[in-house]
Amino acid sequence: MRGMLVRRPLSLRQKMVLAMGGLVLVLGLAGTIHARLTLSNISNDELDRRALAISRGLESPATELLLTNDIFGLYLRVNEITATNADVRYVVVFDSSGDVRASSFAAGLPAGLRSSNPVQTSDPYSLTTLESSEGSVRDLAYPIQGGRVGLIRLGLTKKPIESRVDRLTFNLLGLTGLALAGGLAASYFLGTVLTRPLSGLAAAARAAGRGESAPQHELYAHPEVGQVAVAFDNMTRELRERDEERTQLLAKVMTAQEDERRRISRELHDEAGQALTSLLLGLTHLEQSVAEDDARALLAELRVMTTEAMDLTRNLARELRPSVLDDLGLEAAVGRYVADYGKKQRLDTDFHSGGFGVTRLRPETETALYRIAQEALTNVARHAGASSVNVLLERRDGKAVLVVEDDGCGFDVSVVRGSGSPSAKLGLLGMEERASLVGGTLAVESRPGSGTAIFVEVPIDGGADERDAHPDS
Amino acid sequence: MSATRILIADDHAVVRSGLRLILGAEPDFELVGEAATGDEAVREVERLRPDILVLDIAMPGMNGLDAARVIRTAAPEVRIVILTMHDDEAYLKEFLEIGAAGYVLKQAADTELVQAIRAVQRGEPFIYPAMTRQLIDIFLKQSHPAPAPPAADAELSPRETEVVRLVALGYSGQQIADQLSISVSTVETHRAHVMEKLKLHGRAQLVRYALSKGLLDT
């Protein structure tokens, strides 16, 4: 489907979640990095100060012990330092000629240690970080008495600092994760809360489209969506009112049309028909009283013409609105129409009716069903190419049922409803509208190649809707 | 032989005057009165007791149908000849049921009305000849209310019987499918089978079959 390829813009909720997540993540990570750097700087400074302090503490005893060549005393000092300071990896004391006088290394200096941290002559000491098999070590080269007596090399392990920084980082990342989860949940919730009224409105709009709208009162108090909800409700109410007005208007138009047809039909029948009748009778009388053969022949011709005019008038009147429908009811009128129709269209027709008895339906129901039958049969003649039509008119279970079924070419109902020619669509709609105006329903069943059936059901509720066919008897 | 006493009931003065011309030309007819409405016709019949009432259907107030009903009970000896423009079978049937003796179309008033009145006066019914076809239809319908039962009186399965019943009741394929919880095409298949089995054509025949089998009685 083409629609699937179109990238849908993110929903408000998704945007909020993304923004909140991104913010928390960036803040958390930046904070963590910053804290890690700061802590490790502070800790390194502290380590350096400790190295210096230890070295300075060792400086004066070492000076004395070196000058007195008390190697054992120096060794004790070195041992004491490594014993009391857990983070001291090594202490080495060199004399002024660069020989090792005391060392905490049991097996001699590791290779490369001696040259690894040279002290510039201008500097009082030199600090550097060495990488060893036991991890990073902060190495201090501290010349004793400016290098005149010797050199102290002190190594402090950075492991405790590193593990402290790592622990801090870990904790901060954990906190960031928690904050992220909380933030995501909060923004999701917020997004839901913010969009719920909109979703509600969207659902209401869909319902209104189906013609089942309920006011969105609970949204009126909503600070943002309230106005939209009020406007929406006003709109649906106006639409509904307009629709009702339209229906009323349509009913009125149809009633007016029917009244007008009835009136013209009666006029034709009564006025024109009766005038022609009297003309016919007058001509007959005249014909009987004149003696000339020529005149009699002419009068006879005129009589025939008058008779034909009467037939025309009667047919015209019946096509407009058959008086049978008013005088004798739906069953008689439809039966007559179907019979005439079959003759005129050269179609096999079969009409069955039942259940009507002597009580009549409401006039508007009778008119609606008659007109629907007429329209359906006209459609069959026009489009179906059928060879036979069945018309069923029954009254049972509190409803009147009309079925018009042909064996013609049929059609795809959904296609005609959707994109069919306007006239075909309007034909269906017109019949549906007529049925719904009298509270009924209309269904069309058809498939290409298998005929068409129109089903109409109109409820007849009880005696109130019935009028006696013979009120005077 | 005394003259036939005739009352004319038609709401149109022009028609009444035309009828006066025609009927007045017959020496053995006597026009005893005229009525312009159904009510007036009833009153005049009561008062004048004519032999023949020439009655129009469409009249203001009480129409011809209702007037004929009243007169048939109030004065059954008065013979009624309907004079109308309606050639509908339904009207004819209605009037025959009420007990009208004659039925003449206005289109044929010039030639047939006099004939009709004479026949009716002799005690014979008179129907305008062109309506004989309708008369035969009515007769055939009454003598065969349902068509001949199918030649093959095949057995229907309970499901088929149910489908026939619902089709006869005027339900749509979709409604039947919903009621029986089967698909629309299954409904159509059942129906086609039944039509084939019973050699029926069309829904109306199916309805008559269902009626004759008492399937719609429940």
XYZ file of C-alpha atoms in Angstrom:
691
model
C 0.000 0.000 0.000
C 1.172 3.438 -0.866
C 0.190 4.852 2.512
C 2.611 2.537 4.259
C 5.574 4.160 2.555
C 4.768 7.628 3.802
C 6.818 8.353 6.908
C 4.477 9.225 9.703
C 5.515 12.232 11.745
C 6.195 11.483 15.393
C 3.358 11.854 17.809
C 3.506 14.416 20.552
C 4.058 11.689 23.090
C 6.895 10.159 21.136
C 8.507 13.572 20.780
C 8.190 14.240 24.496
C 9.672 10.880 25.375
C 12.536 11.349 22.949
C 13.303 14.870 24.149
C 13.127 13.923 27.797
C 15.228 10.799 27.263
C 17.846 12.704 25.301
C 18.048 15.464 27.880
C 18.416 13.121 30.829
C 20.974 11.042 28.958
C 23.105 14.050 27.921
C 22.918 15.636 31.377
C 23.681 12.369 33.106
C 26.619 11.501 30.870
C 28.075 15.013 30.950
C 27.735 15.113 34.747
C 29.340 11.734 35.072
C 32.266 12.667 32.857
C 32.721 15.942 34.672
C 32.551 14.345 38.109
C 34.958 11.650 37.026
C 37.483 14.171 35.741
C 37.158 16.398 38.799
C 37.453 13.538 41.236
C 40.419 12.065 39.465
C 42.150 15.486 39.321
C 41.532 16.120 43.000
C 42.655 12.635 43.891
C 45.804 12.933 41.775
C 46.653 16.253 43.430
C 46.137 14.678 46.805
C 48.276 11.734 45.805
C 51.016 14.076 44.652
C 50.834 16.005 47.922
C 51.061 12.751 49.857
C 54.053 11.651 47.805
C 55.751 14.974 48.471
C 54.876 14.873 52.158
C 56.236 11.350 52.529
C 59.370 12.245 50.592
C 59.893 15.460 52.575
C 59.383 13.477 55.782
C 62.044 11.058 54.618
C 64.418 13.794 53.415
C 66.082 14.841 56.682
C 66.432 11.360 58.262
C 67.649 10.050 54.908
C 70.209 12.887 54.688
C 71.550 11.969 58.081
C 71.488 8.228 57.447
C 73.161 8.637 54.051
C 75.838 10.927 55.407
C 76.466 8.519 58.306
C 76.210 5.671 55.843
C 73.638 3.953 58.110
C 72.221 1.604 55.465
C 70.308 -0.413 57.986
C 68.683 2.690 59.453
C 67.728 3.760 55.968
C 66.316 0.332 55.259
C 64.218 0.519 58.425
C 62.888 3.905 57.362
C 62.009 2.628 53.924
C 60.315 -0.426 55.467
C 58.425 1.784 57.874
C 57.117 3.917 55.032
C 55.903 0.938 53.008
C 54.433 -0.642 56.136
C 52.477 2.439 57.264
C 51.310 3.594 53.813
C 49.393 0.881 52.067
C 49.364 2.767 48.762
C 53.142 3.102 48.588
C 54.312 0.638 45.972
C 57.940 1.271 46.385
C 60.526 3.534 47.988
C 64.072 3.674 46.648
C 66.835 5.855 48.044
C 69.828 6.608 45.831
C 73.030 8.283 46.974
C 74.537 11.240 45.147
C 76.460 8.975 42.822
C 73.233 7.215 41.799
C 73.737 3.905 43.637
C 70.802 2.336 45.394
C 71.225 2.589 49.127
C 67.892 1.343 50.274
C 64.993 -0.140 48.285
C 61.624 -1.694 49.015
C 62.093 -3.953 45.997
C 63.222 -7.330 47.250
C 64.659 -8.411 43.880
C 66.377 -5.275 42.697
C 65.080 -2.365 40.682
C 62.712 -3.173 37.840
C 64.261 -2.476 34.479
C 63.821 1.060 33.271
C 62.717 2.476 36.563
C 65.930 4.374 37.162
C 65.767 6.406 33.959
C 62.024 6.722 33.858
C 61.643 9.979 35.763
C 64.639 12.291 35.348
C 64.630 15.567 37.350
C 65.572 18.779 35.530
C 68.192 20.678 37.432
C 65.922 23.698 37.681
C 63.073 21.676 39.289
C 62.903 20.798 42.994
C 61.350 17.429 42.108
C 59.621 15.580 39.250
C 56.278 13.794 39.211
C 55.227 11.408 36.545
C 52.855 8.514 36.025
C 54.342 5.153 35.167
C 52.463 2.224 33.784
C 53.436 -1.017 35.428
C 52.153 -4.546 35.500
C 50.301 -3.615 38.663
C 48.579 -0.652 37.070
C 49.319 3.079 37.044
C 51.825 4.281 39.584
C 52.484 7.911 40.484
C 56.208 8.207 40.616
C 58.003 11.005 42.468
C 61.680 11.673 42.008
C 62.714 13.831 44.903
C 66.410 14.987 45.075
C 67.659 14.985 48.680
C 69.048 18.408 49.635
C 68.844 19.568 46.012
C 70.498 16.360 44.809
C 73.672 16.922 46.708
C 73.020 13.997 49.067
C 70.957 11.660 46.883
C 67.503 10.972 45.373
C 64.321 9.458 46.699
C 62.077 7.608 44.297
C 58.630 7.000 45.652
C 55.861 5.124 43.840
C 52.250 5.497 44.929
C 49.701 3.245 43.317
C 46.748 4.967 41.641
C 44.520 1.907 41.989
C 42.507 3.138 44.992
C 41.892 6.421 43.187
C 40.957 4.676 40.006
C 38.607 2.313 41.723
C 37.087 5.248 43.623
C 36.552 7.126 40.351
C 35.184 3.994 38.750
C 32.806 3.458 41.662
C 31.670 7.051 41.417
C 31.210 6.709 37.660
C 29.284 3.538 38.147
C 27.045 5.155 40.745
C 26.492 8.207 38.605
C 25.684 6.088 35.557
C 23.268 4.113 37.693
C 21.636 7.315 38.829
C 21.505 8.521 35.237
C 19.810 5.302 34.257
C 17.270 5.693 37.040
C 16.689 9.307 36.073
C 16.316 8.225 32.456
C 13.738 5.593 33.342
C 11.879 8.060 35.556
C 12.064 10.770 32.941
C 10.839 8.487 30.197
C 7.972 7.247 32.322
C 7.066 10.779 33.355
C 7.159 12.124 29.811
C 5.206 9.148 28.510
C 2.593 9.712 31.176
C 2.563 13.437 30.493
C 2.276 12.834 26.792
C -0.604 10.484 27.362
C -2.334 12.940 29.645
C -1.806 15.747 27.151
C -2.953 13.784 24.126
C -5.803 11.840 25.720
C -8.348 14.615 25.205
C -7.158 14.886 21.605
C -7.554 11.143 21.122
C -10.994 11.490 22.690
C -11.864 14.199 20.217
C -10.525 12.140 17.351
C -12.695 9.200 18.436
C -15.669 11.538 18.761
C -15.006 12.896 15.269
C -14.945 9.358 13.866
C -18.190 8.588 15.679
C -19.727 11.806 14.367
C -18.725 10.725 10.877
C -20.740 7.561 11.395
C -23.610 9.718 12.576
C -23.459 8.770 16.247
C -22.199 11.773 18.113
C -22.211 12.403 21.824
C -21.194 15.765 23.297
C -17.681 15.883 24.821
C -18.786 17.585 28.054
C -15.968 16.130 30.152
C -13.438 17.907 27.942
C -14.958 21.369 28.317
C -13.008 22.048 31.533
C -9.737 21.037 29.900
C -7.524 24.148 29.697
C -6.125 23.545 26.219
C -8.505 21.191 24.463
C -11.664 22.599 26.039
C -12.184 25.244 23.375
C -11.608 22.759 20.628
C -14.090 20.364 22.239
C -16.702 23.096 22.516
C -16.135 24.098 18.904
C -16.273 20.466 17.860
C -19.537 19.885 19.701
C -21.019 23.001 18.197
C -19.966 21.800 14.790
C -21.453 18.320 15.212
C -24.649 19.790 16.634
C -24.962 22.144 13.696
C -24.237 19.317 11.293
C -26.854 17.169 12.972
C -29.366 19.987 12.915
C -28.625 20.644 9.294
C -28.960 16.969 8.545
C -32.289 16.865 10.344
C -33.392 19.949 8.482
C -32.302 18.362 5.248
C -34.242 15.206 6.059
C -37.303 17.246 6.988
C -36.928 19.242 3.839
C -36.553 16.103 1.790
C -39.640 14.614 3.407
C -41.478 17.831 2.712
C -40.309 17.911 -0.885
C -41.341 14.309 -1.382
C -44.707 14.882 0.261
C -45.208 18.008 -1.790
C -44.254 16.160 -4.949
C -46.654 13.356 -4.079
C -49.440 15.829 -3.274
C -48.808 17.650 -6.488
C -48.879 14.426 -8.483
C -52.042 13.347 -6.738
C -53.638 16.693 -7.458
C -52.664 16.730 -11.130
C -53.651 13.091 -11.470
C -57.074 13.856 -10.010
C -57.472 16.949 -12.144
C -56.607 14.997 -15.248
C -58.898 12.235 -14.219
C -61.757 14.336 -13.033
C -61.709 17.556 -14.979
C -60.171 16.493 -18.272
C -61.621 12.977 -18.089
C -65.132 14.134 -17.306
C -65.060 16.851 -19.906
C -64.021 14.248 -22.464
C -66.724 11.911 -21.197
C -69.418 14.490 -21.690
C -67.950 15.341 -25.070
C -68.165 11.675 -25.994
C -71.727 11.453 -24.823
C -72.638 14.633 -26.678
C -71.068 13.308 -29.855
C -72.970 10.072 -29.476
C -76.209 11.933 -29.056
C -75.438 14.126 -32.050
C -74.564 11.110 -34.138
C -77.885 9.524 -33.313
C -79.838 12.638 -34.185
C -78.289 13.625 -37.534
C -79.426 11.986 -40.721
C -76.551 12.702 -43.120
C -74.197 9.793 -43.554
C -71.145 12.040 -44.006
C -71.774 13.825 -40.754
C -72.385 10.541 -38.939
C -69.121 9.123 -40.196
C -67.276 12.229 -39.060
C -68.962 12.117 -35.675
C -68.057 8.459 -35.270
C -64.450 9.337 -36.017
C -64.566 12.116 -33.472
C -65.963 9.678 -30.946
C -63.046 7.344 -31.502
C -60.618 10.231 -31.094
C -62.347 11.275 -27.909
C -62.088 7.735 -26.567
C -58.397 7.685 -27.357
C -57.938 11.030 -25.603
C -59.698 9.549 -22.569
C -57.374 6.565 -22.558
C -54.378 8.857 -22.811
C -55.652 11.031 -19.994
C -56.321 8.026 -17.810
C -52.883 6.533 -18.434
C -51.212 9.837 -17.761
C -53.128 10.194 -14.532
C -52.240 6.689 -13.482
C -48.576 7.169 -14.239
C -48.523 10.292 -12.133
C -50.193 8.595 -9.220
C -52.664 5.754 -9.499
C -55.937 6.444 -7.725
C -55.957 2.740 -6.825
C -53.178 3.522 -4.354
C -55.422 5.953 -2.524
C -58.707 4.105 -2.989
C -57.726 0.463 -2.629
C -54.260 0.466 -1.153
C -50.698 -0.613 -1.798
C -51.325 -4.242 -2.667
C -53.758 -3.422 -5.476
C -51.621 -0.567 -6.760
C -48.361 -2.534 -6.886
C -50.130 -5.539 -8.381
C -51.550 -3.377 -11.115
C -48.238 -1.665 -11.721
C -46.367 -4.967 -11.977
C -48.932 -6.359 -14.418
C -48.777 -3.274 -16.657
C -45.017 -3.204 -16.388
C -44.678 -6.835 -17.446
C -46.807 -6.212 -20.523
C -45.018 -3.013 -21.441
C -41.464 -4.333 -20.899
C -42.221 -7.840 -22.210
C -40.857 -9.356 -19.026
C -42.092 -12.326 -17.047
C -43.428 -10.915 -13.847
C -44.581 -12.785 -10.797
C -46.237 -10.843 -8.050
C -47.083 -12.281 -4.701
C -48.636 -10.415 -1.836
C -50.062 -11.428 1.445
C -50.950 -10.528 4.980
C -52.504 -7.148 4.235
C -56.150 -7.970 4.978
C -58.528 -5.047 5.066
C -56.487 -2.682 7.199
C -54.385 -0.188 5.373
C -50.878 1.042 6.025
C -50.149 4.680 6.652
C -50.516 6.670 3.421
C -46.873 7.799 3.446
C -45.714 4.211 3.966
C -47.871 3.074 1.072
C -46.560 5.840 -1.132
C -42.934 5.116 -0.181
C -43.223 1.396 -0.880
C -45.093 2.012 -4.124
C -42.482 4.467 -5.353
C -39.593 2.188 -4.331
C -41.188 -0.717 -6.200
C -41.669 1.559 -9.195
C -38.056 2.776 -9.097
C -36.683 -0.725 -8.621
C -38.713 -2.078 -11.544
C -37.714 0.869 -13.712
C -34.068 0.115 -12.916
C -34.568 -3.534 -13.813
C -36.042 -2.549 -17.182
C -33.293 -0.033 -17.828
C -30.154 -1.833 -16.680
C -30.691 -5.457 -15.719
C -31.396 -7.139 -19.054
C -33.508 -9.555 -17.038
C -35.994 -12.060 -18.380
C -38.134 -12.251 -15.277
C -38.889 -10.185 -12.205
C -40.403 -11.310 -8.942
C -42.148 -8.857 -6.694
C -43.049 -9.808 -3.184
C -45.170 -7.644 -0.933
C -45.923 -9.023 2.480
C -47.070 -7.826 5.800
C -46.152 -9.806 8.864
C -44.566 -9.479 12.289
C -45.335 -5.782 12.509
C -43.614 -4.826 9.307
C -44.254 -4.470 5.627
C -41.730 -6.201 3.394
C -41.119 -5.478 -0.257
C -38.760 -7.587 -2.346
C -38.014 -6.900 -6.001
C -35.827 -9.577 -7.489
C -34.649 -9.996 -11.080
C -32.558 -12.587 -12.880
C -30.569 -10.004 -14.833
C -26.906 -9.125 -15.129
C -26.518 -7.820 -11.582
C -23.840 -5.404 -10.456
C -21.248 -4.854 -7.766
C -23.132 -3.029 -5.037
C -20.067 -1.590 -3.345
C -18.706 -0.292 -6.645
C -21.961 1.442 -7.529
C -22.232 2.849 -4.039
C -18.642 4.019 -4.069
C -17.758 5.181 -7.545
C -20.743 4.282 -9.657
C -22.304 6.682 -12.107
C -24.100 9.498 -10.293
C -27.480 8.426 -11.616
C -27.091 4.817 -10.464
C -25.805 5.969 -7.087
C -28.608 8.487 -6.733
C -31.149 5.868 -7.725
C -30.037 3.663 -4.840
C -29.781 6.606 -2.483
C -33.222 7.822 -3.465
C -34.791 4.479 -2.649
C -32.899 4.281 0.640
C -33.951 7.805 1.513
C -37.597 7.032 0.787
C -37.418 3.934 2.988
C -35.693 5.748 5.838
C -38.180 8.629 5.750
C -40.898 6.186 6.797
C -38.592 4.521 9.343
C -37.679 1.613 7.112
C -34.492 0.097 5.778
C -33.412 -0.916 2.310
C -30.859 -3.538 1.366
C -29.529 -4.348 -2.077
C -28.041 -7.717 -2.845
C -26.465 -8.235 -6.200
C -23.434 -9.763 -7.832
C -22.347 -9.412 -11.410
C -24.056 -12.228 -13.297
C -26.463 -13.328 -10.596
C -29.338 -10.895 -10.633
C -30.334 -8.216 -8.181
C -32.652 -8.187 -5.205
C -33.921 -5.128 -3.377
C -35.243 -5.694 0.140
C -37.299 -3.084 1.922
C -38.614 -3.380 5.446
C -40.861 -0.800 6.990
C -42.054 -1.242 10.551
C -45.776 -0.838 11.148
C -46.318 -0.326 14.824
C -49.745 -1.417 15.889
C -53.143 0.062 15.243
C -52.058 3.673 15.380
C -50.462 3.280 11.988
C -53.344 1.487 10.454
C -56.315 3.154 9.035
C -59.433 1.298 8.221
C -59.962 0.888 4.510
C -63.640 1.253 4.955
C -64.245 3.924 7.550
C -67.844 4.393 6.541
C -68.990 0.812 6.488
C -93.731 -2.579 -19.926
C -93.011 0.302 -17.584
C -89.971 2.491 -18.171
C -86.679 1.694 -16.434
C -86.198 4.261 -13.655
C -82.624 5.500 -13.570
C -80.690 7.613 -11.070
C -77.383 9.183 -12.142
C -74.622 9.827 -9.578
C -71.635 11.729 -10.894
C -69.975 14.803 -9.462
C -69.492 16.415 -12.857
C -72.401 18.372 -14.232
C -71.050 18.030 -17.783
C -71.086 14.271 -17.505
C -74.566 14.270 -16.031
C -75.850 16.408 -18.876
C -74.128 14.119 -21.379
C -75.708 11.098 -19.728
C -79.095 12.856 -19.837
C -78.669 13.292 -23.573
C -77.803 9.643 -24.171
C -80.195 8.020 -21.766
C -82.975 10.477 -22.491
C -82.851 9.359 -26.122
C -84.018 5.903 -25.106
C -87.827 5.872 -24.930
C -88.020 3.096 -22.344
C -85.632 4.884 -19.908
C -86.836 7.358 -17.346
C -84.314 9.595 -15.579
C -85.724 10.034 -12.108
C -82.924 12.025 -10.483
C -79.303 13.021 -10.197
C -76.742 13.073 -7.404
C -73.406 14.894 -7.287
C -71.860 13.168 -4.253
C -71.836 9.752 -2.655
C -73.978 10.925 0.263
C -76.475 12.466 -2.078
C -76.605 9.261 -4.093
C -77.415 7.280 -0.949
C -80.170 9.746 0.011
C -81.667 9.870 -3.477
C -81.682 6.075 -3.735
C -83.517 5.879 -0.416
C -86.016 8.466 -1.575
C -86.569 7.506 -5.178
C -85.947 3.755 -5.124
C -84.791 3.647 -8.794
C -84.333 0.428 -10.740
C -80.832 1.378 -11.785
C -78.147 3.534 -10.229
C -75.417 4.718 -12.597
C -72.539 5.378 -10.205
C -69.170 7.095 -10.641
C -66.242 6.064 -8.429
C -64.396 9.343 -7.876
C -66.680 11.696 -6.033
C -66.054 14.170 -3.267
C -66.978 13.091 0.236
C -68.240 9.533 0.212
C -66.820 7.985 -2.939
C -68.511 5.514 -5.232
C -67.082 2.475 -3.440
C -68.466 3.459 -0.091
C -71.773 4.641 -1.525
C -72.199 1.304 -3.314
C -71.603 -0.587 -0.056
C -74.177 1.451 1.800
C -76.740 1.152 -0.962
C -76.238 -2.604 -1.287
C -77.325 -3.005 2.305
C -79.911 -0.259 2.438
C -81.567 -0.960 -0.894
C -80.415 -4.309 -2.276
C -83.009 -4.331 -5.013
C -81.429 -1.291 -6.669
C -79.052 -2.480 -9.380
C -75.824 -0.610 -9.598
C -73.974 0.089 -12.827
C -70.509 1.476 -12.262
C -69.486 4.092 -14.805
C -65.832 4.951 -14.433
C -62.574 5.743 -16.171
C -60.757 3.117 -14.097
C -60.041 -0.103 -15.914
C -58.107 -1.483 -12.931
C -58.766 -5.052 -12.058
C -58.710 -4.095 -8.384
C -61.709 -1.781 -8.770
C -63.596 -4.326 -10.789
C -62.956 -6.992 -8.199
C -63.933 -4.659 -5.395
C -67.235 -3.765 -7.044
C -68.050 -7.328 -7.950
C -67.522 -8.219 -4.324
C -69.744 -5.391 -3.192
C -72.409 -6.645 -5.596
C -72.482 -4.177 -8.443
C -74.406 -5.545 -11.414
C -72.592 -3.707 -14.183
C -69.203 -2.160 -14.829
C -68.762 0.189 -17.787
C -65.831 2.357 -18.726
C -66.545 5.961 -19.531
C -64.500 5.489 -22.682
C -67.276 3.179 -23.825
C -70.192 5.077 -22.358
C -71.358 6.029 -25.822
C -71.874 2.480 -26.981
C -72.089 0.286 -23.933
C -73.909 2.149 -21.209
C -77.355 1.746 -22.731
C -76.576 -1.895 -23.451
C -75.363 -2.385 -19.894
C -78.456 -0.842 -18.351
C -80.704 -3.026 -20.477
C -78.772 -6.177 -19.541
C -78.738 -5.346 -15.873
C -82.430 -4.551 -15.969
C -83.012 -8.013 -17.419
C -81.142 -9.369 -14.429
C -77.930 -10.168 -16.289
C -74.607 -8.856 -15.118
C -72.723 -6.645 -17.517
C -69.008 -6.158 -17.623
C -67.461 -3.929 -20.228
C -66.095 -6.461 -22.766
C -62.579 -5.071 -22.774
C -62.406 -5.949 -19.070
C -63.188 -9.595 -19.647
C -59.452 -10.290 -19.549
C -59.232 -8.849 -16.030
C -62.290 -10.810 -15.064
C -60.708 -14.036 -16.221
C -57.540 -13.169 -14.303
C -59.528 -12.647 -11.143
C -61.347 -15.910 -11.699
C -58.144 -17.827 -12.325
C -56.472 -16.356 -9.294
C -59.375 -17.294 -7.084
C -59.723 -20.809 -8.414
C -55.952 -21.361 -8.154
C -54.819 -19.320 -5.194
C -51.490 -21.130 -5.321
C -49.859 -22.500 -8.443
C -49.968 -26.235 -9.029
C -47.729 -27.867 -6.434
C -44.340 -28.861 -7.844
C -44.307 -31.995 -9.926
C -41.420 -33.387 -7.967
C -42.489 -33.328 -4.351
C -38.920 -33.679 -3.231
C -37.816 -34.033 0.349
C -36.103 -30.983 1.783
C -33.497 -31.155 4.482
C -34.309 -29.285 7.703
C -31.730 -26.634 6.764
C -33.241 -26.242 3.288
C -36.726 -25.971 4.768
C -35.494 -23.236 7.074
C -33.903 -21.352 4.170
C -37.128 -21.657 2.145
C -39.137 -20.355 5.083
C -36.889 -17.317 5.547
C -36.705 -16.559 1.817
C -40.493 -16.714 1.676
C -40.719 -14.350 4.624
C -38.860 -11.786 2.539
C -35.534 -11.877 4.348
C -32.423 -10.852 2.440
C -29.590 -13.294 1.873
C -27.515 -11.473 4.465
C -30.301 -11.618 7.065
C -30.809 -15.330 6.489
C -27.065 -15.929 6.690
C -26.957 -14.039 9.990
C -29.925 -15.915 11.436
C -28.629 -19.341 10.516
C -24.957 -18.485 11.149
C -23.927 -19.561 7.657
C -22.457 -17.620 4.750
C -24.494 -15.765 2.158
C -23.190 -18.033 -0.593
C -24.308 -21.085 1.388
C -27.781 -19.552 1.621
C -27.768 -19.043 -2.135
C -26.600 -22.595 -2.727
C -29.386 -23.981 -0.521
C -31.927 -21.848 -2.285
C -30.698 -22.841 -5.737
C -30.840 -26.525 -4.734
C -34.377 -26.191 -3.492
C -35.527 -24.368 -6.633
C -33.920 -27.080 -8.733
C -35.415 -29.895 -6.672
C -38.913 -28.448 -6.650
C -38.714 -27.073 -10.197
C -39.702 -23.633 -8.997
C -38.926 -20.355 -10.718
C -38.605 -17.202 -8.748
C -39.215 -16.027 -5.237
C -42.973 -15.656 -5.649
C -43.361 -19.354 -6.506
C -41.202 -20.236 -3.557
C -43.456 -18.185 -1.306
C -46.542 -19.971 -2.642
C -44.837 -23.301 -2.110
C -43.986 -22.341 1.469
C -47.565 -21.214 2.019
C -49.007 -24.424 0.621
C -46.725 -26.466 2.886
C -47.672 -24.387 5.890
C -44.080 -23.303 6.453
C -45.108 -19.752 7.272
C -47.775 -20.659 9.819
C -45.590 -20.469 12.905
